[in-house]
Phi, psi and omega in degrees: 000136181288146179278130177268093183296339181284351182271003181232160165257127179266122180246111180276126183243092182289167174266200180305141179070013176067192179239103181296174187305326183277354181287143180303326179298320179293322176297319180293326177300324177284340183274333183246117180297328183263047180234155176212161180256133173287121182261132177252150179288327184229104183276330186279329182234078184299139179234123190304316182297313180294317183292317180289328177298315179294323177296316179302315180296320181292318179295316180298323183282343183295131181288336179239176172296147185254151168250118180273130179238094189251148177228138171060235179290347170298328176295314178299323177300312181298313184292319178295318178297316180300318179296327181276334184230058186297324181291316178296319179299315180299320184282325191253341184259122178279323182188166177221131171260117187246102189257126176052063182293113179298133177279087185295349179266359180296129183285352180300138182302337179293349179263002186305321183293341182245002183298333180294350176277351180270168355289147180295125176299142183234033177265153177301140177280144183273020180213160177296138181218149177227126175265133173253122188235138177259143182292337183240034180286122180284352184257350176199132178283156175304322180298315179292321177300319177294322177296319176300313181302314180297314182295321184275353184070030183258155170278163179223142177232131175276120182257015178092211181253090182240020181060226181273011175057041180243207183301322182298335180285345178051056185273344182060228180290344178052073181305321179301317179296319179297320178297318179294322175298316178301320177296321177296314182293331178294341180275352184282000000 
């Protein structure tokens, strides 16, 4: 059965520094008429309370069930919000595509700006979810991405060696990602 993309609101949840024009998330915003970007007040220094509050307001305001399309610390935002609002998440979220989930618990100093999102919740998500993981992601190891998938009850797909799967990967519209999103939506 074909997926009716018009029956959902797609909410793009970028990571730190937003998703510039060349980022696949920005390309997807142009591809889906019923999509919007979650806007944060402070992109450079993410703060878990502010970011999850804005996500909560956006999900609540959506007229239809939402499909969350999160990248990097945007994934931590989604998971932390879900842990805090499980009933709303169950009622309003149709599915989540979780791309390159930053390991906010990593002790390396390069993670200091996102450490306030930790500890990463490790409870099952109340909606279908798919993690897209790169073999050479500097922000999460494949082993940790698999541990997240197991804890969250999510499926996981290896997308090859795409680094952190952001602007530097130059993915454009990223057809492989769209196909994986279609497979996730077909399960709803």
